[in-house]
PDB file of C-alpha atoms in Angstrom:
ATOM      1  CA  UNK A   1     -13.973   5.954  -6.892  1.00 62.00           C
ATOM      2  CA  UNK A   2     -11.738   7.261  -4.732  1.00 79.00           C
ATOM      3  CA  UNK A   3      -8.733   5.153  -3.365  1.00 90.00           C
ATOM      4  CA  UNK A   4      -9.079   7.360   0.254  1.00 92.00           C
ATOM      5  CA  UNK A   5     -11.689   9.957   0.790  1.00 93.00           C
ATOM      6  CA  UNK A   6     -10.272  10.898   3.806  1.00 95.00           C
ATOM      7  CA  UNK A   7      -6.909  11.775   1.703  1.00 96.00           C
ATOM      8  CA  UNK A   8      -9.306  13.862  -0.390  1.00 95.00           C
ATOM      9  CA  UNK A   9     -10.673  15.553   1.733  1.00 96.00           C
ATOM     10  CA  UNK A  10      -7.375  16.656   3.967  1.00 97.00           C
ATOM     11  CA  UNK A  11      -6.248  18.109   0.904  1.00 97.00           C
ATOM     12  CA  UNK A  12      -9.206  19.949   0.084  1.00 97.00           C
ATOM     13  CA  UNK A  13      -8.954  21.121   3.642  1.00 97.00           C
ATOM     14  CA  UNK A  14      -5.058  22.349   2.763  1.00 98.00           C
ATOM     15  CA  UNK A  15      -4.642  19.859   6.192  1.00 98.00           C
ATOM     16  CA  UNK A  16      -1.306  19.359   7.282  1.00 98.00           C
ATOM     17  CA  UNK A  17      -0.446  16.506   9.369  1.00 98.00           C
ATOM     18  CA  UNK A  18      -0.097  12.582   9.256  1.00 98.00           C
ATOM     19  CA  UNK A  19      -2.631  10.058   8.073  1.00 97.00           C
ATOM     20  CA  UNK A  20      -2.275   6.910   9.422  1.00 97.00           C
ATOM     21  CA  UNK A  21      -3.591   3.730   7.656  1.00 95.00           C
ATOM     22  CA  UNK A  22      -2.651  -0.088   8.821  1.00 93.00           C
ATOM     23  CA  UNK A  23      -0.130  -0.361   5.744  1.00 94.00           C
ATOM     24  CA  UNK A  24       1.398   2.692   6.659  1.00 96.00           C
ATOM     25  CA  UNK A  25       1.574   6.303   6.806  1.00 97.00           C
ATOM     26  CA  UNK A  26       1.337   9.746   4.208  1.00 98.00           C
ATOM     27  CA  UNK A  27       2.737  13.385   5.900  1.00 98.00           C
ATOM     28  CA  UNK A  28       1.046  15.909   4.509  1.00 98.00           C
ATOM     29  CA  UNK A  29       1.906  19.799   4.280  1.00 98.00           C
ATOM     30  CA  UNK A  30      -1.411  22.084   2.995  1.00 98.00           C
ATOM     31  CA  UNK A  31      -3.069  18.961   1.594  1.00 97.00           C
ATOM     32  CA  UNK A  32      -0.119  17.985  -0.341  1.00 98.00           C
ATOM     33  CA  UNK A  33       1.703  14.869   0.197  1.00 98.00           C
ATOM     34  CA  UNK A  34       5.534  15.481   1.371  1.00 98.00           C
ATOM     35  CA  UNK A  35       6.429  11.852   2.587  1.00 98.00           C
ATOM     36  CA  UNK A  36       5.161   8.492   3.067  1.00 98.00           C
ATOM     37  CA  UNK A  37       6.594   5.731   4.758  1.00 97.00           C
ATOM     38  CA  UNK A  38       5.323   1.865   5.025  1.00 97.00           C
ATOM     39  CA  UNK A  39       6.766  -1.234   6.612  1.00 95.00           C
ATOM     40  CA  UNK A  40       6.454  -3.072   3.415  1.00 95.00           C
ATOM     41  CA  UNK A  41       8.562  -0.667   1.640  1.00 97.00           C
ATOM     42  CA  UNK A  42      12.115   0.627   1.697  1.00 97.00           C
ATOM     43  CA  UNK A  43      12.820   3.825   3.025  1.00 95.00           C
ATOM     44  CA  UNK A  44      14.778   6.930   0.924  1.00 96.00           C
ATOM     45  CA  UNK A  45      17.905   5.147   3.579  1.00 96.00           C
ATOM     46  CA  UNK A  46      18.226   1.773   1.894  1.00 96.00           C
ATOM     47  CA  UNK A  47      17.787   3.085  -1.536  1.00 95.00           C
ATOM     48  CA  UNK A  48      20.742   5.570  -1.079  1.00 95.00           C
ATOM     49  CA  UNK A  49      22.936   3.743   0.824  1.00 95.00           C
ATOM     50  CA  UNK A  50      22.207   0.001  -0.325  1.00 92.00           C
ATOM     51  CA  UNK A  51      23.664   0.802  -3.953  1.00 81.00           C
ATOM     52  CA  UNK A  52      26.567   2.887  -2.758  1.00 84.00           C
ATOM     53  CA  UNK A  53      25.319   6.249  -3.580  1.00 89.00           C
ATOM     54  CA  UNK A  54      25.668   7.518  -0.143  1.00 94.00           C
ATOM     55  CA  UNK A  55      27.908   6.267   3.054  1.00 95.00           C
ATOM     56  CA  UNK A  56      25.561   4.450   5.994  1.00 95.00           C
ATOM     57  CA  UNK A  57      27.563   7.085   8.562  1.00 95.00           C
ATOM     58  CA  UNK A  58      26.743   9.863   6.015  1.00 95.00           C
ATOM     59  CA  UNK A  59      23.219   8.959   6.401  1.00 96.00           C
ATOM     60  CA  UNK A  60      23.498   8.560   9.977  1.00 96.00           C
ATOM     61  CA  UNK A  61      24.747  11.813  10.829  1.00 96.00           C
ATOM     62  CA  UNK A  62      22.395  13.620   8.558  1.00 97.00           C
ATOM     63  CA  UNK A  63      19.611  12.346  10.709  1.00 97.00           C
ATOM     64  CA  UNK A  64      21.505  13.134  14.376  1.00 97.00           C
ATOM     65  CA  UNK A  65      22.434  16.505  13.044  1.00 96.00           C
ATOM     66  CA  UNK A  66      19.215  17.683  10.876  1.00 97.00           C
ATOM     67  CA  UNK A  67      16.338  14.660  12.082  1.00 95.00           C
ATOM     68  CA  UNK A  68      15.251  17.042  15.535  1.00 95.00           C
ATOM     69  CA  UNK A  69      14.859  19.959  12.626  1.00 95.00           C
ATOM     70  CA  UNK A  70      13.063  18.054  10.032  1.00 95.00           C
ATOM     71  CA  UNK A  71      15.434  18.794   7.678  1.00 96.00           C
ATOM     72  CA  UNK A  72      17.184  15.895   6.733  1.00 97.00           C
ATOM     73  CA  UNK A  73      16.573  16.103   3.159  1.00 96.00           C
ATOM     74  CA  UNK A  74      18.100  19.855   3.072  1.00 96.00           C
ATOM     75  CA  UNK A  75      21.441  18.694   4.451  1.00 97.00           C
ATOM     76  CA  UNK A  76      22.012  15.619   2.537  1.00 97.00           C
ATOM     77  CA  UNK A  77      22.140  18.498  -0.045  1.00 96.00           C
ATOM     78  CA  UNK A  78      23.593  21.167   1.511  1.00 96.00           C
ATOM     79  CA  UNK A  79      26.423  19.073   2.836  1.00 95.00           C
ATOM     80  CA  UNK A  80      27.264  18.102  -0.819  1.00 95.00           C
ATOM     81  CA  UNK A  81      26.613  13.959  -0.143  1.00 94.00           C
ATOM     82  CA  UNK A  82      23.212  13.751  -2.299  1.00 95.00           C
ATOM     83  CA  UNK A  83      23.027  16.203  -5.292  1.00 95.00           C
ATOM     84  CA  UNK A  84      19.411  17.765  -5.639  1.00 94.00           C
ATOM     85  CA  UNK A  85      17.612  16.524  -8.496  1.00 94.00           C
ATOM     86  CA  UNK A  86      19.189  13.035  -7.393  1.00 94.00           C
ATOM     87  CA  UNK A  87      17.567  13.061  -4.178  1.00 95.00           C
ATOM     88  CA  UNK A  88      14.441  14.611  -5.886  1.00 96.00           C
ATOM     89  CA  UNK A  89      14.134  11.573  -7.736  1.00 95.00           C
ATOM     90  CA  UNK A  90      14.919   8.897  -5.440  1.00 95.00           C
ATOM     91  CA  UNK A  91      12.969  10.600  -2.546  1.00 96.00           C
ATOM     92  CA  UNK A  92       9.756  11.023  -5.068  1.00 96.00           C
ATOM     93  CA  UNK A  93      10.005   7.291  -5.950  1.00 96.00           C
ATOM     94  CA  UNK A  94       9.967   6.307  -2.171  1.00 96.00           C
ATOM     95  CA  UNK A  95       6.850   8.078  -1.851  1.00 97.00           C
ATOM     96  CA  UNK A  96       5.136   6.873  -4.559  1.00 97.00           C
ATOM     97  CA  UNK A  97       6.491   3.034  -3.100  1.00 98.00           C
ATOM     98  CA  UNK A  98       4.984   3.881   0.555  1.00 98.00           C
ATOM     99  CA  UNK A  99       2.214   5.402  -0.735  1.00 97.00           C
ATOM    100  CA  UNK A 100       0.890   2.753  -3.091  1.00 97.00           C
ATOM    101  CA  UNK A 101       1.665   0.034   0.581  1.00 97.00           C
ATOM    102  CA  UNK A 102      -0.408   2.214   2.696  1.00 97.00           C
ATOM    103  CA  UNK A 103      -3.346   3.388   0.103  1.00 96.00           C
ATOM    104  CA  UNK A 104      -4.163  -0.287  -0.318  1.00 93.00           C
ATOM    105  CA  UNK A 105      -7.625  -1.768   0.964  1.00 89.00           C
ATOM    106  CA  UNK A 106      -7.921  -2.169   4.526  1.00 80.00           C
ATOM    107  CA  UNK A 107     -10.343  -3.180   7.213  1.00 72.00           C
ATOM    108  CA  UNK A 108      -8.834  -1.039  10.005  1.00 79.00           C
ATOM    109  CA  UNK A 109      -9.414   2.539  11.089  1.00 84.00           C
ATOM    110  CA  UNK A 110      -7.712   5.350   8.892  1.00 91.00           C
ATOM    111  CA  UNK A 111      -6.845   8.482  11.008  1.00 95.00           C
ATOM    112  CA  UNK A 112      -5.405  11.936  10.724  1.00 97.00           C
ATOM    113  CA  UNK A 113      -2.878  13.399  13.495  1.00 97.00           C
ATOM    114  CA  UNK A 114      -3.507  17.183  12.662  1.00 97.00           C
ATOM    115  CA  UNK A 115       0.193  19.435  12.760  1.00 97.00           C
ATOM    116  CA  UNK A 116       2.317  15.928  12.718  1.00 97.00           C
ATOM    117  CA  UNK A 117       5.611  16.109  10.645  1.00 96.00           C
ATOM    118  CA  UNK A 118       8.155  13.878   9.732  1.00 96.00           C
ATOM    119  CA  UNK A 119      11.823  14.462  10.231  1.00 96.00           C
ATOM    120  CA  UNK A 120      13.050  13.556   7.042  1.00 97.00           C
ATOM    121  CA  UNK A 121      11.486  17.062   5.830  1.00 96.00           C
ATOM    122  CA  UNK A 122      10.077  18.507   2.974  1.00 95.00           C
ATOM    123  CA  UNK A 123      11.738  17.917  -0.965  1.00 95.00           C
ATOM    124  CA  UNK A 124       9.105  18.161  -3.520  1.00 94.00           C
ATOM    125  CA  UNK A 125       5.457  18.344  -2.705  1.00 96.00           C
ATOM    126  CA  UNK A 126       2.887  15.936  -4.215  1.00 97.00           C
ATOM    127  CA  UNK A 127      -0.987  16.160  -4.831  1.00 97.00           C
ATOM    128  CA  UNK A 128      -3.047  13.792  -3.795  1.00 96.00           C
ATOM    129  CA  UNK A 129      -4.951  13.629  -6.758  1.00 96.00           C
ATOM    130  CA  UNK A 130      -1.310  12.425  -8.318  1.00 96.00           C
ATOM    131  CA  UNK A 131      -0.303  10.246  -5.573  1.00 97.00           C
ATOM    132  CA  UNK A 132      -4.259   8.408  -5.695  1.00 96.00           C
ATOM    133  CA  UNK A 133      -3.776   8.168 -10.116  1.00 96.00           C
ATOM    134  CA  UNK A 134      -0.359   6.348  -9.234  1.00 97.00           C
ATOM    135  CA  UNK A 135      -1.869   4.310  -6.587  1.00 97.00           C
ATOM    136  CA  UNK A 136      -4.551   2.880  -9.429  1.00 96.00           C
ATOM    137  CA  UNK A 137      -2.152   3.097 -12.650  1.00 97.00           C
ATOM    138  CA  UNK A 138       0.346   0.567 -10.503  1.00 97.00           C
ATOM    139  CA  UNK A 139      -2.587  -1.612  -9.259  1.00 96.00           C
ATOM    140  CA  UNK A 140      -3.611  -2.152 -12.604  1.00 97.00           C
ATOM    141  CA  UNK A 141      -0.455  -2.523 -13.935  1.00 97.00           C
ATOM    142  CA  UNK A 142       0.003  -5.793 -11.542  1.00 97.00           C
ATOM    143  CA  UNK A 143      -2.967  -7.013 -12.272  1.00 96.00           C
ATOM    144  CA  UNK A 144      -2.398  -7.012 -15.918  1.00 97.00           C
ATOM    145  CA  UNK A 145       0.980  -9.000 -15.626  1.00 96.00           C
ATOM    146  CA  UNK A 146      -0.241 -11.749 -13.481  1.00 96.00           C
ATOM    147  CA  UNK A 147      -3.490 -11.052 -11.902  1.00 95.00           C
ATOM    148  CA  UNK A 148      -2.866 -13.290  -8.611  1.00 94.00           C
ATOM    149  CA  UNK A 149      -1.617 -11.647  -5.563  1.00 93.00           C
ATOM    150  CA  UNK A 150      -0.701 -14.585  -3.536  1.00 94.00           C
ATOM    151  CA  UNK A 151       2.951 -14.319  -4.631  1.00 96.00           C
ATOM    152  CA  UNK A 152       3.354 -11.031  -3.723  1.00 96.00           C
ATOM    153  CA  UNK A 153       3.704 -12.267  -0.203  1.00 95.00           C
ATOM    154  CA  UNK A 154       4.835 -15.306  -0.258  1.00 96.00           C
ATOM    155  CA  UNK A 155       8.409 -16.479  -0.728  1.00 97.00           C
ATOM    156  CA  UNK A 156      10.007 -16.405  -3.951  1.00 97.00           C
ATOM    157  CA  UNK A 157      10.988 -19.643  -4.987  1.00 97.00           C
ATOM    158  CA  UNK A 158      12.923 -20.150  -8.472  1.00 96.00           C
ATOM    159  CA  UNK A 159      12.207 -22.876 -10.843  1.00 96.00           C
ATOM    160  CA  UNK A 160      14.296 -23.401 -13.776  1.00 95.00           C
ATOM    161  CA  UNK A 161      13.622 -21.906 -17.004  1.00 94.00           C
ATOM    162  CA  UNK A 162      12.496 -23.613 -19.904  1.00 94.00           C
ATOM    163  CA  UNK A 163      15.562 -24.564 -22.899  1.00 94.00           C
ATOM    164  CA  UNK A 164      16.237 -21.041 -24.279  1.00 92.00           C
ATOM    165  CA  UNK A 165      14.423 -18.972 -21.818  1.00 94.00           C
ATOM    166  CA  UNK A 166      16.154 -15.738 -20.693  1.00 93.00           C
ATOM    167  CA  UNK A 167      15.199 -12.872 -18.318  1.00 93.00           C
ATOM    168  CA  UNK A 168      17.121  -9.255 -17.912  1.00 93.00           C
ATOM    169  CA  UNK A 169      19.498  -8.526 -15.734  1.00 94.00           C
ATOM    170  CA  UNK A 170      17.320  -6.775 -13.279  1.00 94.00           C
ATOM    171  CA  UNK A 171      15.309 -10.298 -13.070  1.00 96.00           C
ATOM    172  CA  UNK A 172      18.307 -12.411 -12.708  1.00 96.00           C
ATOM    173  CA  UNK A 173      19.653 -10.550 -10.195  1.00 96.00           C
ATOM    174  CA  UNK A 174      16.550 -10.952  -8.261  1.00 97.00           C
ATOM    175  CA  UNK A 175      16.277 -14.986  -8.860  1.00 97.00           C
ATOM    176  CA  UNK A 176      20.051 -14.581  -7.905  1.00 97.00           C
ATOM    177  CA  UNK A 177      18.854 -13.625  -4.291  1.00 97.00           C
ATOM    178  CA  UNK A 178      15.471 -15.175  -3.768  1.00 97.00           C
ATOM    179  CA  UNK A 179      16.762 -18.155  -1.331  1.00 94.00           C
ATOM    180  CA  UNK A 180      13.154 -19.753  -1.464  1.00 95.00           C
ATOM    181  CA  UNK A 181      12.481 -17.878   2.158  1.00 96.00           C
ATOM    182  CA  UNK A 182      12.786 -14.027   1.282  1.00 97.00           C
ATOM    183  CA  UNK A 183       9.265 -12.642   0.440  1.00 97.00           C
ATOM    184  CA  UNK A 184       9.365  -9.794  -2.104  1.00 97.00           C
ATOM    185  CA  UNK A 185       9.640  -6.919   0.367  1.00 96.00           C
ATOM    186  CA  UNK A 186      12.748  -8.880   2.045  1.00 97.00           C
ATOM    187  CA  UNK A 187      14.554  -8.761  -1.224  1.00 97.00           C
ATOM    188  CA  UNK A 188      13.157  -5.278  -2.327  1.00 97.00           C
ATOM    189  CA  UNK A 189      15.280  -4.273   1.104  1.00 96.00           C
ATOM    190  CA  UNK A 190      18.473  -6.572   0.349  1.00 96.00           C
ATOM    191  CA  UNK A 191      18.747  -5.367  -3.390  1.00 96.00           C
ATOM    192  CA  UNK A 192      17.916  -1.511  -2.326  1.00 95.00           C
ATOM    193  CA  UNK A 193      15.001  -1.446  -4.965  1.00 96.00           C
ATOM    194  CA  UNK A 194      11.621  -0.098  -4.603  1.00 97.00           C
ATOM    195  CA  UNK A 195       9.004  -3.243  -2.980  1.00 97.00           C
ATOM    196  CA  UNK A 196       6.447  -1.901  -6.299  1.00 97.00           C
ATOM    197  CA  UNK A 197       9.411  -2.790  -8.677  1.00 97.00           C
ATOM    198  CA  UNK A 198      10.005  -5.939  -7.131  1.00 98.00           C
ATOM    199  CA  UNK A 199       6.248  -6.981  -6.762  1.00 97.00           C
ATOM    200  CA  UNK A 200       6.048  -6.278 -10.595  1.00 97.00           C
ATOM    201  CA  UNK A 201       9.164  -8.200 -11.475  1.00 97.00           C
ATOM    202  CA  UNK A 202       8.380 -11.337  -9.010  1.00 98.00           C
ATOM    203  CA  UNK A 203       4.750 -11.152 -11.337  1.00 97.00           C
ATOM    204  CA  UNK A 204       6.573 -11.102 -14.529  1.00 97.00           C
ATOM    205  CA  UNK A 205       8.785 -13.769 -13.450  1.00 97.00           C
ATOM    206  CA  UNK A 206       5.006 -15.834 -12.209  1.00 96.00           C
ATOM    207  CA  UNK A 207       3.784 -15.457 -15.644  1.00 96.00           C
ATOM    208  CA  UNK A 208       7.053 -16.494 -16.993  1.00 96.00           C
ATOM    209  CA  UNK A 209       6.679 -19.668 -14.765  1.00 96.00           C
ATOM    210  CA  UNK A 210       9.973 -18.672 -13.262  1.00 97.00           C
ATOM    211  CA  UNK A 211       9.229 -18.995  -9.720  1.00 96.00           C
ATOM    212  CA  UNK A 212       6.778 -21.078  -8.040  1.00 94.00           C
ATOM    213  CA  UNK A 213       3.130 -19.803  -7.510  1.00 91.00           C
ATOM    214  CA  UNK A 214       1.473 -20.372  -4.432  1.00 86.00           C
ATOM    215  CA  UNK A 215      -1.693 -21.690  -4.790  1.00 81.00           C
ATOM    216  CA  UNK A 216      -4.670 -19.593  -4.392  1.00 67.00           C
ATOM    217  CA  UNK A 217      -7.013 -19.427  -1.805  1.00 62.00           C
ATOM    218  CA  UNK A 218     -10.495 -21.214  -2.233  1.00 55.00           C
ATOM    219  CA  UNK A 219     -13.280 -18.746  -2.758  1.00 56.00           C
ATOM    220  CA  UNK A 220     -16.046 -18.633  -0.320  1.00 53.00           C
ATOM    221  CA  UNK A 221     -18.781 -20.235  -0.602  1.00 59.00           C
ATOM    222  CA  UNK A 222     -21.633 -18.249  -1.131  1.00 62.00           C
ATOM    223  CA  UNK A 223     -24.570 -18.491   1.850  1.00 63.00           C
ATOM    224  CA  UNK A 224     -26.935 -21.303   1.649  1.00 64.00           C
ATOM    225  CA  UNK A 225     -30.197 -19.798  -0.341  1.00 59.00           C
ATOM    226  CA  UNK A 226     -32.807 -19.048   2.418  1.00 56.00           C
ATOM    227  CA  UNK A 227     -35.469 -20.984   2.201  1.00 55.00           C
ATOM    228  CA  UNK A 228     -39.021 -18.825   2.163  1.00 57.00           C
ATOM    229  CA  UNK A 229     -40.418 -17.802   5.634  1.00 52.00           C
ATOM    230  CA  UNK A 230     -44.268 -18.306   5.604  1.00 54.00           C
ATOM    231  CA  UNK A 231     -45.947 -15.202   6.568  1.00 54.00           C
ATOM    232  CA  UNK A 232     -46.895 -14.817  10.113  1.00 48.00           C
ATOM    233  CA  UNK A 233     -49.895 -13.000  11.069  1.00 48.00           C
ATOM    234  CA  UNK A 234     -49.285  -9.916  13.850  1.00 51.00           C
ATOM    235  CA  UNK A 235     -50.753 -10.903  16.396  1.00 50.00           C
ATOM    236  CA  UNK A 236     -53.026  -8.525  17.275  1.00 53.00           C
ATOM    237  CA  UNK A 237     -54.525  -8.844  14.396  1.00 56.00           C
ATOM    238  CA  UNK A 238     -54.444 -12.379  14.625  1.00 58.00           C
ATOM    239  CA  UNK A 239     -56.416 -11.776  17.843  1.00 55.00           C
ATOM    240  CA  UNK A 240     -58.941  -9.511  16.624  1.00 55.00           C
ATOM    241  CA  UNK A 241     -60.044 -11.762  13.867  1.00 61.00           C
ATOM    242  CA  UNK A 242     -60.652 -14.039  16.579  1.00 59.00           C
ATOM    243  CA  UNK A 243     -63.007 -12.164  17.928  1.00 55.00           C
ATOM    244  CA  UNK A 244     -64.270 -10.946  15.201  1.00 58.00           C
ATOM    245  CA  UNK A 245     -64.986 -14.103  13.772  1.00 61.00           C
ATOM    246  CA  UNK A 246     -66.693 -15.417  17.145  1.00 56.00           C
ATOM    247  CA  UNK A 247     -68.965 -12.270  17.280  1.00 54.00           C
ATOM    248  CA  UNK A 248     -70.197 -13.271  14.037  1.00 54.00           C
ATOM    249  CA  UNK A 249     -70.844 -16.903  15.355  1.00 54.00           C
ATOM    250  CA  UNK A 250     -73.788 -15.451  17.787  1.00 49.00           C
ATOM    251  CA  UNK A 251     -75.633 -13.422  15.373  1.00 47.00           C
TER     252      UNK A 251
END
């Protein structure tokens, strides 16, 4: 099953434009996806300039000078701050982040704003058959760790490990910054990581019983079996067997 049909079905259409979802948003050019953006992930910004890799003001002025052309990408390159195949990469793994925030289930509308483009510009084009295959690889990956979402929202509180119990460095560092308020996507944003990366660590770290799990909600109760309805008679017919029945009384 498809995770969006309406994402199908743009690109079959070769649409270009943005499709807005309550988790967050996918640009497309000719049906394929060229940028995706979502509040519960970091941006191609933090995860350049968070590490070091690229100046905040270097950054900034890439977006006053090239953001009104869309072409924000094209001059972090041309201006020698971002080599190509660097920002290939990091700007392909942003996408992918976004794009697995806004994909998710929802109850809200999902819409399309036809010729819509986003001013961070084009870098390297994605299906949407490969963005959707992501989308469901990294779902199940989750699941498989530690199948209980609660924690992916909820803050990440460290408990200590057990006598001779390690973790990587990636993982410490994390544990390292979790303050027992900062939800995943908070430290995804402090640490400059991807919020998928940190969702699958903060898992790994649950099944590890490294940081406190919240506890799940109770399932609902299922509805109250309905007890059977006699039949009722229409009541026209009802009538006419009245009748019926007091002709037959005066024969």
């Amino acid at each position: 099953m498809s995770v969006s049909p309406m994402l199908v079905r743009l690109a079959a259409e070769k649409a270009t434009g943005a499709l807005l979802r309550d988790h967050g948003t996918l640009y497309l050019v000719d049906g394929r996806v060229v940028h995706a953006e979502s509040p519960a992930a970091p941006g191609v910004d933090v995860l350049l300039t968070t590490g070091g890799r690229l100046p905040r003001e270097g950054w900034d002025e890439a977006v006053d000078r090239a953001g009104a052309h869309r072409a924000v990408g094209r001059f972090l390159v041309d201006s020698g701050r971002v080599h190509g195949g660097e920002l290939e990469i990091c700007h392909l793994g942003a996408v992918f982040d976004a794009a697995f925030f806004a994909l998710s289930p929802t109850s809200g509308p999902t819409r399309f704003r036809y010729g819509v483009g986003h001013w961070f510009g084009t870098v390297r084009p994605v299906s949407a058959e490969a963005v959707e295959r992501e989308t469901v690889r990294r779902r199940e990956l989750l699941d498989a760790v530690w199948p209980y979402a609660s924690v992916d929202t909820a803050p990440v509180v460290p408990l200590p490990a057990a006598p001779g119990q390690t973790v990587g460095a990636r993982q410490r560092a994390l544990l390292a910054a979790a303050d027992g308020e900062r939800t995943p996507a908070e430290l995804a944003r402090l640490l400059g990581r991807p919020a998928f990366h940190t969702l699958l660590d903060v898992r790994r770290l649950a099944a590890a019983g490294l940081v406190r799990t919240p506890p799940e909600p109770d399932p609902v109760p299922p509805p109250p079996a309905l007890l059977p309805v006699p039949p009722v008679a229409d009541p026209d017919i009802a009538l006419l067997r009245r009748l019926r029945d007091a002709l037959e009384a005066h024969l």
